[in-house]
Tab-separated table of C-alpha atoms in Angstrom:
chain	number	residue	atom	x	y	z
A	1	MET	CA	38.414	-22.751	-27.026
A	2	ALA	CA	38.482	-26.470	-27.536
A	3	ASN	CA	36.871	-26.887	-24.165
A	4	GLY	CA	34.079	-24.474	-25.179
A	5	LEU	CA	33.445	-26.493	-28.288
A	6	VAL	CA	33.170	-29.635	-26.234
A	7	ILE	CA	30.551	-28.005	-24.038
A	8	ALA	CA	28.646	-26.813	-27.074
A	9	ALA	CA	28.791	-30.258	-28.612
A	10	SER	CA	27.691	-31.995	-25.457
A	11	ALA	CA	24.860	-29.512	-24.952
A	12	SER	CA	21.632	-31.279	-25.607
A	13	LEU	CA	18.936	-29.083	-27.038
A	14	GLY	CA	16.345	-31.707	-26.186
A	15	ASP	CA	16.709	-30.809	-22.524
A	16	SER	CA	15.629	-27.256	-23.191
A	17	LEU	CA	12.591	-28.415	-25.085
A	18	PHE	CA	11.816	-30.927	-22.383
A	19	LEU	CA	12.122	-28.268	-19.704
A	20	ILE	CA	9.831	-25.839	-21.505
A	21	VAL	CA	7.174	-28.491	-22.079
A	22	THR	CA	7.416	-29.734	-18.494
A	23	PHE	CA	7.389	-26.228	-17.083
A	24	ILE	CA	4.307	-25.221	-19.058
A	25	LEU	CA	2.583	-28.439	-17.982
A	26	LEU	CA	3.526	-27.687	-14.392
A	27	LEU	CA	2.118	-24.176	-14.747
A	28	LEU	CA	-1.189	-25.510	-16.048
A	29	LEU	CA	-1.481	-28.213	-13.405
A	30	VAL	CA	-0.587	-25.927	-10.491
A	31	LYS	CA	-2.955	-23.282	-11.779
A	32	HIS	CA	-5.801	-25.741	-12.025
A	33	PHE	CA	-5.277	-27.680	-8.815
A	34	ALA	CA	-3.776	-25.218	-6.386
A	35	TRP	CA	-3.357	-21.625	-7.448
A	36	GLY	CA	-6.909	-21.042	-8.635
A	37	PRO	CA	-8.675	-22.443	-5.568
A	38	VAL	CA	-6.222	-20.876	-3.089
A	39	ILE	CA	-6.380	-17.435	-4.672
A	40	LYS	CA	-10.158	-17.687	-4.832
A	41	MET	CA	-10.225	-18.585	-1.151
A	42	MET	CA	-7.902	-15.705	-0.287
A	43	ASP	CA	-10.042	-13.271	-2.274
A	44	ASP	CA	-13.188	-14.663	-0.648
A	45	ARG	CA	-11.618	-14.162	2.749
A	46	ALA	CA	-10.619	-10.591	1.945
A	47	LYS	CA	-14.140	-9.931	0.657
A	48	LYS	CA	-15.743	-11.535	3.698
A	49	ILE	CA	-13.613	-9.510	6.079
A	50	SER	CA	-14.461	-6.261	4.363
A	51	ASP	CA	-18.142	-7.272	4.234
A	52	ASP	CA	-18.091	-8.112	7.929
A	53	LEU	CA	-16.529	-4.763	8.732
A	54	ASP	CA	-19.144	-2.973	6.657
A	55	GLY	CA	-21.915	-5.007	8.300
A	56	ALA	CA	-20.600	-4.210	11.760
A	57	ALA	CA	-20.524	-0.501	10.924
A	58	THR	CA	-24.085	-0.636	9.582
A	59	SER	CA	-25.485	-2.536	12.536
A	60	ARG	CA	-23.751	-0.192	14.959
A	61	GLN	CA	-25.270	2.759	13.178
A	62	GLN	CA	-28.674	1.113	13.381
A	63	ALA	CA	-28.256	0.397	17.068
A	64	GLU	CA	-27.290	4.000	17.694
A	65	LYS	CA	-30.314	5.192	15.783
A	66	MET	CA	-32.599	2.881	17.741
A	67	ALA	CA	-31.120	3.992	21.034
A	68	ALA	CA	-31.664	7.633	20.103
A	69	GLN	CA	-35.226	6.838	19.092
A	70	ARG	CA	-35.900	5.058	22.362
A	71	GLN	CA	-34.407	7.949	24.275
A	72	SER	CA	-36.639	10.457	22.527
A	73	GLU	CA	-39.659	8.202	23.022
A	74	LEU	CA	-38.890	7.984	26.704
A	75	LYS	CA	-38.669	11.749	26.915
A	76	ASN	CA	-41.958	12.071	25.035
A	77	SER	CA	-43.749	9.634	27.311
A	78	LYS	CA	-42.463	11.486	30.350
A	79	SER	CA	-43.785	14.790	29.070
A	80	GLU	CA	-47.026	13.104	28.037
A	81	ALA	CA	-47.526	11.702	31.508
A	82	LEU	CA	-46.858	15.133	32.957
A	83	GLN	CA	-49.418	16.598	30.608
A	84	ILE	CA	-52.011	13.993	31.566
A	85	VAL	CA	-51.496	14.713	35.231
A	86	ASN	CA	-51.722	18.437	34.605
A	87	THR	CA	-54.921	18.060	32.608
A	88	ALA	CA	-56.437	15.917	35.343
A	89	LYS	CA	-55.473	18.483	37.937
A	90	GLU	CA	-56.952	21.284	35.858
A	91	ASN	CA	-60.143	19.343	35.276
A	92	GLY	CA	-60.472	18.631	38.966
A	93	GLU	CA	-59.934	22.258	39.804
A	94	LYS	CA	-62.515	23.334	37.250
A	95	ARG	CA	-65.006	20.803	38.499
A	96	ARG	CA	-64.472	21.917	42.072
A	97	GLN	CA	-65.005	25.505	41.030
A	98	GLU	CA	-68.171	24.569	39.213
A	99	ILE	CA	-69.576	22.629	42.147
A	100	LEU	CA	-68.680	25.442	44.478
A	101	THR	CA	-70.315	28.046	42.265
A	102	ALA	CA	-73.423	25.936	41.835
A	103	ALA	CA	-73.694	25.428	45.566
A	104	GLN	CA	-73.257	29.131	46.195
A	105	ASN	CA	-75.866	29.958	43.591
A	106	ASP	CA	-78.270	27.438	45.085
A	107	ALA	CA	-77.737	28.767	48.520
A	108	ALA	CA	-78.288	32.322	47.321
A	109	ALA	CA	-81.448	31.310	45.479
A	110	VAL	CA	-82.795	29.496	48.543
A	111	LYS	CA	-82.012	32.533	50.670
A	112	VAL	CA	-83.780	34.920	48.268
A	113	LYS	CA	-86.775	32.659	48.031
A	114	ALA	CA	-87.001	32.338	51.783
A	115	ARG	CA	-86.799	36.110	52.179
A	116	ASN	CA	-89.464	36.625	49.533
A	117	ASP	CA	-91.678	34.060	51.188
A	118	ALA	CA	-91.223	35.689	54.537
A	119	GLU	CA	-91.937	39.130	53.070
A	120	GLN	CA	-95.038	37.874	51.384
A	121	ALA	CA	-96.253	36.147	54.508
A	122	ARG	CA	-95.668	39.308	56.519
A	123	THR	CA	-97.494	41.474	53.989
A	124	GLU	CA	-100.372	39.034	53.893
A	125	ALA	CA	-100.488	38.853	57.653
A	126	LEU	CA	-100.362	42.637	57.873
A	127	ASN	CA	-103.129	43.049	55.332
A	128	SER	CA	-105.379	40.531	56.997
A	129	ALA	CA	-104.602	42.046	60.376
A	130	ARG	CA	-105.421	45.477	59.022
A	131	GLN	CA	-108.756	44.272	57.704
A	132	ASP	CA	-109.520	42.461	60.897
A	133	VAL	CA	-108.640	45.476	62.978
A	134	ALA	CA	-110.824	47.650	60.802
A	135	GLN	CA	-113.721	45.218	61.065
A	136	ILE	CA	-113.263	44.883	64.774
A	137	SER	CA	-113.027	48.604	65.236
A	138	VAL	CA	-116.173	49.111	63.218
A	139	ASP	CA	-117.926	46.446	65.187
A	140	ILE	CA	-116.782	47.937	68.475
A	141	ALA	CA	-117.719	51.415	67.378
A	142	GLU	CA	-121.153	50.236	66.294
A	143	LYS	CA	-121.636	48.546	69.517
A	144	MET	CA	-120.389	51.408	71.595
A	145	ILE	CA	-122.013	54.202	69.734
A	146	GLY	CA	-125.042	52.231	68.800
A	147	LYS	CA	-125.579	54.422	66.029
A	148	GLU	CA	-125.512	53.298	62.594
A	149	LEU	CA	-122.786	55.188	60.876
A	150	ASN	CA	-122.442	55.273	57.209
A	151	ALA	CA	-120.230	52.333	56.615
A	152	ALA	CA	-118.120	54.063	53.984
A	153	ASP	CA	-117.498	57.089	56.153
A	154	GLN	CA	-116.487	54.878	59.013
A	155	LYS	CA	-114.144	52.964	56.926
A	156	ASP	CA	-112.453	56.121	55.682
A	157	LEU	CA	-112.163	57.324	59.214
A	158	ILE	CA	-110.567	54.116	60.440
A	159	ASP	CA	-108.241	53.856	57.473
A	160	SER	CA	-106.936	57.323	58.079
A	161	TYR	CA	-106.511	56.459	61.656
A	162	ILE	CA	-104.625	53.305	60.952
A	163	LYS	CA	-102.482	55.046	58.320
A	164	GLY	CA	-101.563	57.483	61.037
A	165	LEU	CA	-100.672	54.525	63.197
A	166	THR	CA	-98.536	52.892	60.606
A	167	THR	CA	-96.692	56.082	59.738
A	168	ALA	CA	-96.164	56.619	63.402
A	169	ASP	CA	-95.025	53.047	63.598
A	170	GLU	CA	-92.597	53.450	60.687
A	171	THR	CA	-91.192	56.676	61.973
A	172	ARG	CA	-90.597	55.147	65.314
B	14	MET	CA	35.655	-34.809	-11.437
B	15	GLU	CA	33.786	-35.939	-14.486
B	16	SER	CA	30.239	-37.077	-14.692
B	17	LYS	CA	29.032	-39.173	-17.562
B	18	TYR	CA	25.504	-39.001	-18.826
B	19	GLN	CA	23.403	-41.242	-20.938
B	20	TYR	CA	21.910	-39.628	-23.986
B	21	LEU	CA	18.840	-40.405	-25.966
B	22	THR	CA	18.383	-39.166	-29.515
B	23	PHE	CA	14.849	-38.532	-30.624
B	24	LEU	CA	13.866	-36.713	-33.834
B	25	GLY	CA	17.415	-35.472	-34.180
B	26	LEU	CA	17.379	-33.875	-30.739
B	27	ARG	CA	19.708	-35.025	-28.039
B	28	PHE	CA	18.185	-35.593	-24.624
B	29	ASN	CA	20.323	-35.827	-21.516
B	30	LEU	CA	18.609	-38.545	-19.548
B	31	ALA	CA	19.813	-37.163	-16.190
B	32	ASN	CA	18.415	-33.709	-16.907
B	33	CYS	CA	15.103	-34.997	-18.161
B	34	LEU	CA	14.663	-37.284	-15.183
B	35	SER	CA	15.595	-34.523	-12.752
B	36	ILE	CA	13.240	-32.062	-14.389
B	37	LEU	CA	10.447	-34.602	-14.191
B	38	ILE	CA	11.182	-35.365	-10.548
B	39	THR	CA	11.371	-31.667	-9.681
B	40	ALA	CA	8.147	-30.851	-11.461
B	41	GLY	CA	6.494	-33.840	-9.812
B	42	LEU	CA	7.721	-32.784	-6.388
B	43	VAL	CA	6.562	-29.198	-6.870
B	44	PHE	CA	3.168	-30.343	-8.007
B	45	PHE	CA	2.856	-32.890	-5.204
B	46	PHE	CA	3.919	-30.310	-2.622
B	47	VAL	CA	1.484	-27.691	-3.837
B	48	PHE	CA	-1.271	-30.241	-4.391
B	49	VAL	CA	-1.032	-31.665	-0.878
B	50	LEU	CA	-0.970	-28.194	0.663
B	51	SER	CA	-4.008	-27.050	-1.264
B	52	ARG	CA	-6.383	-29.829	-0.204
B	53	LYS	CA	-9.403	-29.043	1.952
B	54	LEU	CA	-9.306	-25.286	1.469
B	55	THR	CA	-11.352	-23.355	3.982
B	56	LEU	CA	-12.084	-19.721	4.650
B	57	LYS	CA	-10.359	-20.163	7.979
B	58	PRO	CA	-7.022	-21.615	6.853
B	59	GLY	CA	-5.640	-24.784	8.384
B	60	LYS	CA	-1.957	-25.549	8.885
B	61	ARG	CA	-1.208	-26.743	5.373
B	62	GLN	CA	-3.224	-24.002	3.746
B	63	ASN	CA	-1.358	-21.479	5.882
B	64	VAL	CA	1.995	-22.760	4.616
B	65	LEU	CA	0.867	-22.442	1.018
B	66	GLU	CA	-0.651	-19.009	1.572
B	67	TYR	CA	2.533	-17.866	3.262
B	68	LEU	CA	4.534	-19.019	0.245
B	69	ILE	CA	2.114	-17.285	-2.112
B	70	ASP	CA	2.310	-14.102	-0.066
B	71	PHE	CA	6.095	-14.333	-0.207
B	72	THR	CA	6.272	-14.644	-3.986
B	73	ASN	CA	3.558	-12.002	-4.404
B	74	GLY	CA	5.737	-9.825	-2.197
B	75	ILE	CA	8.642	-10.316	-4.614
B	76	VAL	CA	6.484	-9.005	-7.448
B	77	LYS	CA	5.029	-6.199	-5.342
B	78	SER	CA	8.474	-5.006	-4.280
B	79	ILE	CA	9.230	-4.314	-7.950
B	80	MET	CA	5.755	-3.536	-9.286
B	81	PRO	CA	3.632	-2.242	-6.411
B	82	GLY	CA	0.461	-1.545	-8.371
B	83	ASP	CA	-1.975	-3.531	-10.468
B	84	GLU	CA	0.548	-3.945	-13.273
B	85	GLY	CA	2.206	-6.757	-11.298
B	86	LYS	CA	-0.959	-8.876	-11.053
B	87	PRO	CA	-0.417	-10.981	-14.225
B	88	PHE	CA	2.972	-12.123	-12.892
B	89	TYR	CA	1.974	-13.356	-9.432
B	90	PHE	CA	1.275	-16.871	-10.629
B	91	TYR	CA	4.282	-17.165	-12.923
B	92	ILE	CA	6.690	-15.952	-10.244
B	93	PHE	CA	5.172	-18.363	-7.720
B	94	VAL	CA	5.702	-21.401	-9.941
B	95	LEU	CA	9.095	-20.165	-11.145
B	96	PHE	CA	10.335	-19.630	-7.602
B	97	THR	CA	9.154	-22.991	-6.284
B	98	PHE	CA	10.439	-24.816	-9.357
B	99	ILE	CA	13.921	-23.295	-9.183
B	100	LEU	CA	14.067	-23.744	-5.415
B	101	PHE	CA	13.163	-27.414	-5.691
B	102	SER	CA	15.557	-28.066	-8.556
B	103	ASN	CA	18.389	-26.346	-6.692
B	104	MET	CA	17.722	-28.561	-3.697
B	105	LEU	CA	17.334	-31.780	-5.658
B	106	GLY	CA	21.040	-32.178	-6.469
B	107	LEU	CA	22.015	-31.621	-2.849
B	108	PHE	CA	20.019	-34.497	-1.438
B	109	PHE	CA	19.388	-36.759	-4.326
B	110	GLN	CA	22.248	-37.655	-6.636
B	111	VAL	CA	21.907	-41.058	-8.188
B	112	ARG	CA	24.822	-42.563	-10.044
B	113	VAL	CA	24.599	-46.002	-11.559
B	114	GLY	CA	27.573	-47.605	-13.308
B	115	GLY	CA	29.397	-44.296	-13.596
B	116	PHE	CA	26.399	-42.629	-15.195
B	117	THR	CA	24.614	-39.831	-13.340
B	118	PHE	CA	20.866	-40.152	-13.415
B	119	THR	CA	19.622	-37.373	-11.153
B	120	LYS	CA	21.153	-34.051	-10.207
B	121	SER	CA	20.088	-30.442	-9.967
B	122	PRO	CA	18.543	-29.733	-13.355
B	123	THR	CA	19.557	-26.082	-12.905
B	124	ALA	CA	23.217	-27.126	-12.896
B	125	ASP	CA	23.022	-27.281	-16.679
B	126	PRO	CA	22.956	-24.182	-18.911
B	127	MET	CA	20.614	-25.934	-21.304
B	128	VAL	CA	18.036	-25.916	-18.516
B	129	THR	CA	18.581	-22.433	-17.108
B	130	MET	CA	18.620	-20.848	-20.556
B	131	PRO	CA	15.065	-21.844	-21.477
B	132	LEU	CA	13.917	-20.639	-18.058
B	133	ALA	CA	15.474	-17.235	-18.729
B	134	MET	CA	14.082	-17.417	-22.253
B	135	VAL	CA	10.550	-17.963	-20.982
B	136	THR	CA	10.881	-14.984	-18.640
B	137	LEU	CA	12.281	-12.669	-21.317
B	138	LEU	CA	9.764	-13.762	-23.939
B	139	MET	CA	7.003	-13.062	-21.454
B	140	SER	CA	8.419	-9.589	-20.798
B	141	HIS	CA	8.432	-8.851	-24.548
B	142	TYR	CA	4.914	-10.226	-24.904
B	143	PHE	CA	3.517	-8.043	-22.128
B	144	SER	CA	5.364	-5.029	-23.500
B	145	VAL	CA	3.761	-5.502	-26.920
B	146	GLN	CA	0.402	-6.042	-25.236
B	147	LYS	CA	0.706	-2.779	-23.344
B	148	PHE	CA	2.256	-0.425	-25.900
B	149	GLY	CA	1.317	-2.063	-29.177
B	150	PHE	CA	3.974	-3.326	-31.554
B	151	LYS	CA	5.040	0.174	-32.643
B	152	GLY	CA	5.220	1.377	-29.079
B	153	TYR	CA	7.215	-1.693	-28.154
B	154	LEU	CA	9.734	-1.054	-30.933
B	155	SER	CA	9.955	2.638	-30.103
B	156	ASN	CA	10.973	1.712	-26.574
B	157	TYR	CA	14.340	0.691	-28.000
B	158	VAL	CA	15.103	4.264	-29.040
B	159	HIS	CA	13.927	5.783	-25.774
B	160	PRO	CA	15.062	8.052	-24.262
B	161	VAL	CA	17.524	8.832	-27.090
B	162	GLY	CA	18.178	7.182	-30.432
B	163	PHE	CA	21.856	6.421	-30.073
B	164	LEU	CA	21.073	4.039	-27.196
B	165	LEU	CA	19.562	1.581	-29.687
B	166	PRO	CA	22.636	-0.696	-29.949
B	167	ILE	CA	23.072	-0.661	-26.177
B	168	ASN	CA	19.417	-1.524	-25.685
B	169	LEU	CA	19.723	-4.368	-28.172
B	170	ILE	CA	22.875	-5.753	-26.571
B	171	GLU	CA	21.181	-5.459	-23.192
B	172	GLU	CA	18.531	-7.947	-24.279
B	173	PHE	CA	21.214	-10.570	-24.841
B	174	THR	CA	23.189	-9.749	-21.733
B	175	ASN	CA	19.995	-9.948	-19.706
B	176	PHE	CA	19.359	-13.388	-21.101
B	177	LEU	CA	22.908	-14.597	-20.533
B	178	THR	CA	23.376	-13.150	-17.047
B	179	LEU	CA	20.004	-14.407	-15.877
B	180	SER	CA	20.599	-17.965	-17.049
B	181	LEU	CA	24.323	-18.289	-16.435
B	182	ARG	CA	24.204	-16.809	-12.928
B	183	LEU	CA	21.841	-19.552	-11.832
B	184	TYR	CA	23.735	-22.234	-13.703
B	185	GLY	CA	27.123	-21.133	-12.360
B	186	ASN	CA	26.052	-21.040	-8.746
B	187	ILE	CA	24.364	-24.411	-8.740
B	188	TYR	CA	26.966	-26.085	-10.928
B	189	ALA	CA	29.761	-24.875	-8.668
B	190	GLY	CA	27.925	-26.266	-5.673
B	191	GLU	CA	27.538	-29.625	-7.358
B	192	VAL	CA	31.179	-29.706	-8.466
B	193	LEU	CA	32.338	-29.067	-4.949
B	194	ILE	CA	30.049	-31.748	-3.548
B	195	GLY	CA	31.430	-34.138	-6.162
B	196	LEU	CA	34.992	-33.240	-5.149
B	197	LEU	CA	34.189	-33.800	-1.492
B	198	ILE	CA	32.737	-37.186	-2.331
B	199	MET	CA	35.934	-38.024	-4.226
B	200	VAL	CA	37.944	-36.973	-1.206
B	201	ALA	CA	35.808	-39.176	0.988
B	202	GLN	CA	36.387	-42.139	-1.296
B	203	SER	CA	40.132	-41.561	-1.779
B	204	MET	CA	41.620	-43.020	1.393
B	205	GLY	CA	38.964	-45.165	2.931
B	206	LEU	CA	37.480	-44.523	6.361
B	207	VAL	CA	39.927	-41.799	7.477
B	208	SER	CA	39.195	-39.462	4.619
B	209	ALA	CA	35.480	-40.235	4.853
B	210	ILE	CA	35.427	-39.079	8.479
B	211	ILE	CA	37.241	-35.885	7.532
B	212	ALA	CA	35.101	-35.225	4.467
B	213	ALA	CA	31.726	-35.876	6.113
B	214	PRO	CA	31.497	-32.646	8.170
B	215	MET	CA	32.873	-30.610	5.278
B	216	THR	CA	30.207	-32.060	3.004
B	217	MET	CA	27.556	-31.259	5.567
B	218	ILE	CA	28.741	-27.672	5.876
B	219	TRP	CA	28.887	-27.237	2.128
B	220	GLN	CA	25.450	-28.783	1.686
B	221	GLY	CA	24.018	-26.393	4.240
B	222	PHE	CA	25.652	-23.509	2.448
B	223	SER	CA	24.334	-24.803	-0.863
B	224	VAL	CA	20.810	-24.839	0.517
B	225	PHE	CA	21.333	-21.192	1.344
B	226	ILE	CA	22.789	-20.462	-2.093
B	227	GLY	CA	20.003	-22.378	-3.808
B	228	ALA	CA	17.314	-20.382	-1.981
B	229	ILE	CA	19.119	-17.107	-2.683
B	230	GLN	CA	19.490	-17.951	-6.366
B	231	ALA	CA	15.821	-18.862	-6.685
B	232	TYR	CA	14.957	-15.535	-5.047
B	233	VAL	CA	17.402	-13.635	-7.275
B	234	PHE	CA	16.068	-15.283	-10.410
B	235	SER	CA	12.486	-14.387	-9.441
B	236	ILE	CA	13.286	-10.810	-8.503
B	237	LEU	CA	15.335	-10.231	-11.670
B	238	SER	CA	12.483	-11.647	-13.735
B	239	CYS	CA	10.236	-9.051	-12.097
B	240	VAL	CA	12.777	-6.336	-12.826
B	241	TYR	CA	12.837	-7.285	-16.513
B	242	PHE	CA	9.028	-7.397	-16.613
B	243	SER	CA	8.726	-3.994	-15.024
B	244	ARG	CA	11.382	-2.464	-17.276
B	245	LYS	CA	9.515	-3.640	-20.337
B	246	LEU	CA	6.267	-2.250	-18.956
B	247	GLU	CA	7.477	1.282	-18.353
B	248	ARG	CA	8.644	3.852	-20.829
B	249	GLU	CA	11.786	5.746	-20.025
B	250	GLU	CA	11.192	9.389	-20.849
């Protein structure tokens, strides 16, 4: 008990006060010079890391989107090229058909015209020959008979004769 | 083994010169240590910054092991300073005991109950403060009769036992270490060179063990502070 009293008597309350004041000062100083900046740096680092991760995810997404877009564009251009080639082929075919048709038409027209011409020439030649033959026959008959026939009668006679010839000719 | 101290009296208060000097030296060392480590902070930490951040992570881990959520955030800084301060003061007496003319001038400041008591006092006052802040004064008072009313005296006594155990545990451990070191030094001085040769390895072993004890006690003090904080911040239903 006496010993306890000695301890109590020798206890110096000033130390406690001194410790509290010093400790609070230490808290303030450490907070200002070390804790604040270090914690700020640690928080910044944590924030930066999470930001970087987010950024990486975003840019990867973007890259994937762009790749998909490029892929679809490539597919489109392929089909477009195919279409162009097909159109060209079709056009060529059409053109060929047109030229062919035109040529055929031309050829047919030329043929028809030539036939018509030939027919006309033949008819004309036949007509003129018929007239000539009639004239010649009349002349010969005049000469041979020496008798002046009525020209109209003669002509009728010869025409009927020639008609008989031509029918005979056609039937043959 | 007796150590004599010089006392100063100022405004009716007695100051133990050895304690005051040791507290000043410890605080200075802690500040110097932390200050040097926190220079040239970069996003990509250098060696010194890494040491400091490791220490901070360690003390934050002490708080998180008791209070895992956001409620532990206000205590991170206090526990960091408390832990480093107690660690440094425990170590100071092991390496740095100055005695001039029979008077001790530096020792472990934590080897004195008048130093460990205010430390425990600060912790417990903080726990009461945060409890009032969280529950309001009525809520804080009603915590003493939770979960049942007849526990009121036990809860009240617990406040004092918490204070005493927290401060005296630290004091006892460090004081015992210092006493034993003092005894070993006396042994070394008793019979000249022969006893000095015998006492030297024993002193070394005990100093090593005291380093261990000092670190453990700093850790225990910090973790018990967290336990008291967390107990005041939760309501027992």
